[in-house]
Short mmCIF file of C-alpha atoms and ligand atoms in Angstrom, two decimals:
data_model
loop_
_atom_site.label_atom_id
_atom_site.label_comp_id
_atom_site.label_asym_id
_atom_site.label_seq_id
_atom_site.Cartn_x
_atom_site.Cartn_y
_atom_site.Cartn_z
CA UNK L 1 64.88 -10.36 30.79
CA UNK L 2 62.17 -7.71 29.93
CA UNK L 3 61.48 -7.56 26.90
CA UNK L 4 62.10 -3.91 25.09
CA UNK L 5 59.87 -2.35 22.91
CA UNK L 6 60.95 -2.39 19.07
CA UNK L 7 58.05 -0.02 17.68
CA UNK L 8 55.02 1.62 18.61
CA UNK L 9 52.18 1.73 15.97
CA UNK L 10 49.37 4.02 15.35
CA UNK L 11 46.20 2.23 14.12
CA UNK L 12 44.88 4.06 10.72
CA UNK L 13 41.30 4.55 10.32
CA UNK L 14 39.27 2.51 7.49
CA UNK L 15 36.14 0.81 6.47
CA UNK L 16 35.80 -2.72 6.31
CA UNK L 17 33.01 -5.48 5.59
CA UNK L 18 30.16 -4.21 3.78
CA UNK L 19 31.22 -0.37 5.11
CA UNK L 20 31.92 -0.69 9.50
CA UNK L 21 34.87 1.81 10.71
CA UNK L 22 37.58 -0.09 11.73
CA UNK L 23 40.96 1.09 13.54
CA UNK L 24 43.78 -1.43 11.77
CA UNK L 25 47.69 -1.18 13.33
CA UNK L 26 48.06 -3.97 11.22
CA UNK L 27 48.50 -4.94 7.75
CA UNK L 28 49.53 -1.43 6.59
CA UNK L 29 52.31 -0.37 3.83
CA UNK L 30 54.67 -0.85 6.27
CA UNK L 31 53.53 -3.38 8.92
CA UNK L 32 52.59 -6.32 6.43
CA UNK L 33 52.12 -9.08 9.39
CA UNK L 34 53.20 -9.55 12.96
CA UNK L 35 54.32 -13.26 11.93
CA UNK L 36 51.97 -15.51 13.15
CA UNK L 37 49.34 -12.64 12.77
CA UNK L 38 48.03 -11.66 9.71
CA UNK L 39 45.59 -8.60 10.69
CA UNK L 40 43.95 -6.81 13.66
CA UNK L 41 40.78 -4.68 13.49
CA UNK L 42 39.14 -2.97 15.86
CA UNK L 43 35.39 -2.67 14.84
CA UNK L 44 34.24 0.41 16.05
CA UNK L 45 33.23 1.59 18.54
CA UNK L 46 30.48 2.80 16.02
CA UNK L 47 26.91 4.14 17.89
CA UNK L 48 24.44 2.63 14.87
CA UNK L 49 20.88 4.26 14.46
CA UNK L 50 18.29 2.10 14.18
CA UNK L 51 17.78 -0.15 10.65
CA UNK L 52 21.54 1.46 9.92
CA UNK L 53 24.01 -1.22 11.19
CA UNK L 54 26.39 -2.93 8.99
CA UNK L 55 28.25 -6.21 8.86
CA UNK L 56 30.36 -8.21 6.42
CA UNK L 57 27.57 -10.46 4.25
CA UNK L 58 28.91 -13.29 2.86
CA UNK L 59 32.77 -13.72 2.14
CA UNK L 60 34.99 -16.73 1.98
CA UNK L 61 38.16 -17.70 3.96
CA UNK L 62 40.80 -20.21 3.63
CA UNK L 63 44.28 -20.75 5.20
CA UNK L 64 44.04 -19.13 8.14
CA UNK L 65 42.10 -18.74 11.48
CA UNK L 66 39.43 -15.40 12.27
CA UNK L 67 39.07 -15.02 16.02
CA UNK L 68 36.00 -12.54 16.84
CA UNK L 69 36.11 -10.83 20.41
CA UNK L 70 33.29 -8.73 20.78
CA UNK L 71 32.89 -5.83 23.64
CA UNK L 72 29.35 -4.51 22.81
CA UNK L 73 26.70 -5.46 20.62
CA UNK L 74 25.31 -8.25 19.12
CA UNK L 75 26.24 -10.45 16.12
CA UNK L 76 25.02 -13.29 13.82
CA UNK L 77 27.14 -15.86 12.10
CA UNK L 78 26.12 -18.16 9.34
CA UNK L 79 28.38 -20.59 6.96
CA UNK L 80 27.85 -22.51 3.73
CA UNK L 81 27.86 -25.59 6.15
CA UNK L 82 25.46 -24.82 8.16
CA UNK L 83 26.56 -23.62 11.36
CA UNK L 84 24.86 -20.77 13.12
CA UNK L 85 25.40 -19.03 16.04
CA UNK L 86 25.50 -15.91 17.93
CA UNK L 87 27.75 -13.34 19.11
CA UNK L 88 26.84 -11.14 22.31
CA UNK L 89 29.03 -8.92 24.54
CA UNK L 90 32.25 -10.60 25.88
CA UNK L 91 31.87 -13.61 23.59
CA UNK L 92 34.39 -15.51 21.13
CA UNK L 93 34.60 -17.24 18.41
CA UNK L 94 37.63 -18.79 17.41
CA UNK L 95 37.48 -19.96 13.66
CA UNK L 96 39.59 -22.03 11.80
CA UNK L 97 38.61 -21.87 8.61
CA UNK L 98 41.16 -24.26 6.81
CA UNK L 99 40.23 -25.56 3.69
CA UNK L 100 37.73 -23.18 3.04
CA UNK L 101 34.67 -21.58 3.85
CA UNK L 102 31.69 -18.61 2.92
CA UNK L 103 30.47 -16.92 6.25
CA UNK L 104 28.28 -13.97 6.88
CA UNK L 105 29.17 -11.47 9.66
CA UNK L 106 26.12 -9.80 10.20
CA UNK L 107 24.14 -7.32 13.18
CA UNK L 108 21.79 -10.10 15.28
CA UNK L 109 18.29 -8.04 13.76
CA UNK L 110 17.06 -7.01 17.25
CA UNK L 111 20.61 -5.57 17.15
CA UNK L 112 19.32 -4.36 13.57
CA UNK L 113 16.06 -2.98 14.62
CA UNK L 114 16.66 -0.88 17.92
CA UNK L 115 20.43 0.08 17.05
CA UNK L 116 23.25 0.75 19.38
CA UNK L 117 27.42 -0.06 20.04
CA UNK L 118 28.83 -2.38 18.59
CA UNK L 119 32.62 -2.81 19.63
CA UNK L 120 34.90 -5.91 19.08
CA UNK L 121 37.70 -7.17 17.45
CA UNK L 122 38.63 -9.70 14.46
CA UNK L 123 42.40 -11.07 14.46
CA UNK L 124 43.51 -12.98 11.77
CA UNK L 125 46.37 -15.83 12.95
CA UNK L 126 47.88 -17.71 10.38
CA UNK L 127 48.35 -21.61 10.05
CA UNK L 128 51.28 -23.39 9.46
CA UNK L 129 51.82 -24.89 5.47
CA UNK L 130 50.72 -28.07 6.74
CA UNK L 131 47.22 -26.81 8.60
CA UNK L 132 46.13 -24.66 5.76
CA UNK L 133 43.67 -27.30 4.70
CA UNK L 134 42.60 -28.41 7.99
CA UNK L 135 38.86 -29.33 8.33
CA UNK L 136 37.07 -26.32 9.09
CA UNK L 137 36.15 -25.84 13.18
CA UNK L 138 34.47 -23.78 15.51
CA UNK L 139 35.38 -22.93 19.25
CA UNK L 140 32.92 -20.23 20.67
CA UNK L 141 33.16 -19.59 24.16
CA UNK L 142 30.39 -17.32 25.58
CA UNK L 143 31.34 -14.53 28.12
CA UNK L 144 30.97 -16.25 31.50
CA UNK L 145 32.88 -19.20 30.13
CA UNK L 146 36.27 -17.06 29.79
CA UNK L 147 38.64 -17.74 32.81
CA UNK L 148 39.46 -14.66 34.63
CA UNK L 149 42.79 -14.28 36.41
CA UNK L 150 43.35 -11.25 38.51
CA UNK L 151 46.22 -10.14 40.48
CA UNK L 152 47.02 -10.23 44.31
CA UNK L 153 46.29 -6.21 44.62
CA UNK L 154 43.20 -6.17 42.33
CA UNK L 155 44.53 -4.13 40.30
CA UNK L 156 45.26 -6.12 37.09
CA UNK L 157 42.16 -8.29 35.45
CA UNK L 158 43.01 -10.77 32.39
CA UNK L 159 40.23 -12.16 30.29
CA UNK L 160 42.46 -15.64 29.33
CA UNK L 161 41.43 -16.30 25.52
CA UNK L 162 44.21 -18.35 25.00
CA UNK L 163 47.43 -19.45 26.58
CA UNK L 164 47.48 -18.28 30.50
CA UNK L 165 48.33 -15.42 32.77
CA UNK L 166 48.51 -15.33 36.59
CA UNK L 167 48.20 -19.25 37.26
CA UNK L 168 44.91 -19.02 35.06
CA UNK L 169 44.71 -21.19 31.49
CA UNK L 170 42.40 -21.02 28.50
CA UNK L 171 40.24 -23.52 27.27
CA UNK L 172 40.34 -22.69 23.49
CA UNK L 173 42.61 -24.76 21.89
CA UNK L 174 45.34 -23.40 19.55
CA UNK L 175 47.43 -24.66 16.77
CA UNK L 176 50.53 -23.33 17.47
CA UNK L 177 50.99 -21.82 20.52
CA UNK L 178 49.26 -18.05 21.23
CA UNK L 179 48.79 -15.57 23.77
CA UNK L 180 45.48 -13.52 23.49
CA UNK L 181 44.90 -12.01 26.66
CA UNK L 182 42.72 -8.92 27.13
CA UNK L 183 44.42 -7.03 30.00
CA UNK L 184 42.34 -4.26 32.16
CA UNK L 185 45.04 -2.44 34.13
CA UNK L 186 43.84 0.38 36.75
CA UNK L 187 45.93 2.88 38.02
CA UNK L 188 48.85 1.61 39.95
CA UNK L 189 48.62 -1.63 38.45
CA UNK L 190 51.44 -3.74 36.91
CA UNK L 191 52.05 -7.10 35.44
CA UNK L 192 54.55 -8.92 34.45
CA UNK L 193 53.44 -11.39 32.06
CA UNK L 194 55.91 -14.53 31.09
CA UNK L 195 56.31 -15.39 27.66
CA UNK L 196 58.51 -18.22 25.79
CA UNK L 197 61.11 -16.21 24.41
CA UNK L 198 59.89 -17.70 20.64
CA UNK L 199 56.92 -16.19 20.43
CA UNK L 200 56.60 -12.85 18.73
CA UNK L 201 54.53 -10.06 20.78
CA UNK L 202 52.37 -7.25 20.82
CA UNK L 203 50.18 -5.37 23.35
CA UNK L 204 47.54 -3.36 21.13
CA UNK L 205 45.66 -0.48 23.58
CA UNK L 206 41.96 0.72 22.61
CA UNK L 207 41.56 2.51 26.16
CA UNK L 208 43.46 4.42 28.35
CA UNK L 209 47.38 3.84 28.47
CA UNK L 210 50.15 2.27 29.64
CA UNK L 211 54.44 2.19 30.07
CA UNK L 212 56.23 -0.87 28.27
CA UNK L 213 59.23 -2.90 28.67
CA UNK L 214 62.38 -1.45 30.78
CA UNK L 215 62.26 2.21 29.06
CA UNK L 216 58.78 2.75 30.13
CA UNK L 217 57.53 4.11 26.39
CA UNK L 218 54.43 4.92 26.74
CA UNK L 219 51.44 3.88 24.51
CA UNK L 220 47.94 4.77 24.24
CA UNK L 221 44.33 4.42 23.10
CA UNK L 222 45.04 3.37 19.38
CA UNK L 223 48.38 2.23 19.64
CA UNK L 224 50.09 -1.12 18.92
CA UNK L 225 53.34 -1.66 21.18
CA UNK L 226 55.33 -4.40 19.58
CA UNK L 227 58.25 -6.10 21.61
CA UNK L 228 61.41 -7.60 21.22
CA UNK L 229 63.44 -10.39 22.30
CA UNK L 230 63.09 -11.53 25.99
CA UNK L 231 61.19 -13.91 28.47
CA UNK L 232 59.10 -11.00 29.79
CA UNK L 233 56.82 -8.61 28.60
CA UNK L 234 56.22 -5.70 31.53
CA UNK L 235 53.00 -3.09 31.38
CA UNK L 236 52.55 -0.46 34.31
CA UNK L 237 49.99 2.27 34.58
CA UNK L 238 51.41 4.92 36.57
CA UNK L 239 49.58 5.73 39.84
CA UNK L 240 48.89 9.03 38.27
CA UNK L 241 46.58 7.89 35.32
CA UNK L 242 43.37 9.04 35.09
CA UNK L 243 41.64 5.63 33.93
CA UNK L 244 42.69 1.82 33.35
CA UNK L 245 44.28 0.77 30.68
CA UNK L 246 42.83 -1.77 28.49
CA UNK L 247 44.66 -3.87 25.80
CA UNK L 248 44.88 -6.84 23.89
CA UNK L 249 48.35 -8.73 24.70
CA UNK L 250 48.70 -11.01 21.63
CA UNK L 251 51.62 -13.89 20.95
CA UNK L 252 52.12 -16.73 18.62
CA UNK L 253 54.60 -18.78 17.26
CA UNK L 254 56.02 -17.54 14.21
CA UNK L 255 55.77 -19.65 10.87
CA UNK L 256 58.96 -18.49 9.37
CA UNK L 257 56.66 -19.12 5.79
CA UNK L 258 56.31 -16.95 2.71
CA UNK L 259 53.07 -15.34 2.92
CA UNK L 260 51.25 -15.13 -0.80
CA UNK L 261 47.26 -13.36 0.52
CA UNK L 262 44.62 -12.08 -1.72
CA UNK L 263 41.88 -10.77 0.56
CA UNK L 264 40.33 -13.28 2.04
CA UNK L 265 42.37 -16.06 1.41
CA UNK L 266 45.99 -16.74 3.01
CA UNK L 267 48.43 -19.42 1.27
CA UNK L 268 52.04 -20.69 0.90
CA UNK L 269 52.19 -19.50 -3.00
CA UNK L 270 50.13 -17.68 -5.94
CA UNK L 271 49.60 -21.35 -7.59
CA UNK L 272 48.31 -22.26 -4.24
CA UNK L 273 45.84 -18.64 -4.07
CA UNK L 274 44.82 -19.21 -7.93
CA UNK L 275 43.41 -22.52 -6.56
CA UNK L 276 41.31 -21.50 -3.66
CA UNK L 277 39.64 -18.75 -5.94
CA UNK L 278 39.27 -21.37 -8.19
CA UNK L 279 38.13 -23.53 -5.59
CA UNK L 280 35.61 -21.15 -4.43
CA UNK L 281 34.37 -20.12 -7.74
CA UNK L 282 33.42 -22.99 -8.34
CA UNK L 283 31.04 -23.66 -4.93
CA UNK L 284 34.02 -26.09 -3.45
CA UNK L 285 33.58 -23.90 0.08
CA UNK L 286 30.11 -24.29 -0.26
CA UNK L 287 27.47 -21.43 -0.26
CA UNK L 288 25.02 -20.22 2.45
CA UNK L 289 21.43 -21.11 1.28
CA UNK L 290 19.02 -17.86 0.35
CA UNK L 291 16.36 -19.14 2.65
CA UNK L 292 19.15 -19.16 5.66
CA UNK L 293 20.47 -15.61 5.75
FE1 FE2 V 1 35.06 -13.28 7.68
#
């Protein structure tokens, strides 16, 4: 069974970080989660003049997993443990930040220097009561490294992030089971995409648009389509579209678990969000050396 559409969303308009324009569909006053997902923003797509860019300098997480997609640009990432690395068009970097860490989200500084789009997204997934306090871990899978599946006709491309579409499987690992695919849908083009009738899902569209689930509402650039109950979730592009459609299809167990979050931390209880502010007050999530930023 096709799965229907329940609501369509409009993104608002806000600045995150240390002042990048983000679109959010999700948390707003009246979208607090799509349970197991805590957030999606769409960073830009902002044009930056040189010396101008702007990222997120150091923060902390805990609780939860940040998963960084980007389209265009170039990033650096740095954590109070030491890791380093670097984000460049097509890349990702799934975080699971657990028990705790401070990270800076910053322009690469060639990006900084000569300027230009930068276009991604972060989604924020939620881990289960028992995970919260997982060991902090990195996958980052560079561009190439993505499995692509495309369909028979050519006209439907999947990037596979995580779980699988048309015979094609990730390689990040998740823990509980989710869906990030991001779907490029020209003209003509349809998929039907199987899904375990558990998971909760969305298709979120930042170009172009589509027709959803067995009424065919259609949804476009901005706009976060979240489905119902079913096995299936169905996306055409009608022959007579001017451009493909391109969207995020995201799914994920829900935890069923009260949600207590304080910006950048996401927990069970206040008792349990009192402690990771004290924890990270007092340097227990470590800090990212001067000399390394
Ligand atoms: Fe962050």
């Amino acid at each position: 069974m096709s799965r229907s559409v329940a609501s369509v969303v409009t993104a608002h308009q806000q600045m995150e970080g240390g002042g990048f324009p983000v679109r959010r569909p999700f948390p707003t006053a009246g979208l607090d989660q799509v349970d197991p997902f805590l957030l999606l923003d769409e960073m830009g797509p902002v044009e930056w003049p040189p010396e101008e860019a702007i990222g997120a300098p150091d923060h902390p997480h805990r609780g939860f997993e940040t998963v960084t997609y980007l389209l265009e640009g170039h990033m650096c990432h740095r954590d109070s443990f030491g890791h380093a690395g670097e984000l460049r068009a097509g890349d990702v970097q799934w975080m699971t930040a657990g028990s705790g860490l401070v990270h800076s989200e910053i322009p690469h500084p060639d990006f900084q220097k000569r300027g230009g789009t930068m276009h991604g997204f972060q989604l924020w997934v939620n881990l289960p009561r028992d995970r919260k306090l997982t060991t902090p871990r990195y996958q980052e899978m560079a561009a190439a490294e993505i499995p692509l599946a495309k369909s028979n006709d050519g006209l439907v491309q999947a990037r596979v992030i995580a779980g699988e579409c048309l015979d094609v499987s990730a390689r990040i690992e998740t823990v509980i089971p989710i869906m990030y695919l991001h779907l490029t849908v020209a003209p003509g083009g349809s998929l039907e995409q199987p899904l375990a009738p558990a998971l909760n899902a969305m298709i979120y569209c930042f170009g172009g648009a589509g027709e959803f689930g067995p009424r065919r509402p259609p949804a476009t650039d901005g706009q976060l389509v979240i489905f119902g109950d079913g096995k299936l979730v169905d996306i055409r592009v009608p022959d007579s579209a001017s451009e493909s459609l391109e969207a995020l299809l995201l799914a994920g167990s829900p935890l069923d678990e009260p949600v207590a979050r304080y910006g950048p931390f996401v927990m069970n209880s206040h008792n349990e969000l009192a402690q990771a502010v004290e924890d990270f007050q007092a340097g227990k999530m470590g800090r990212i050396a001067p000399e390394s930023q």
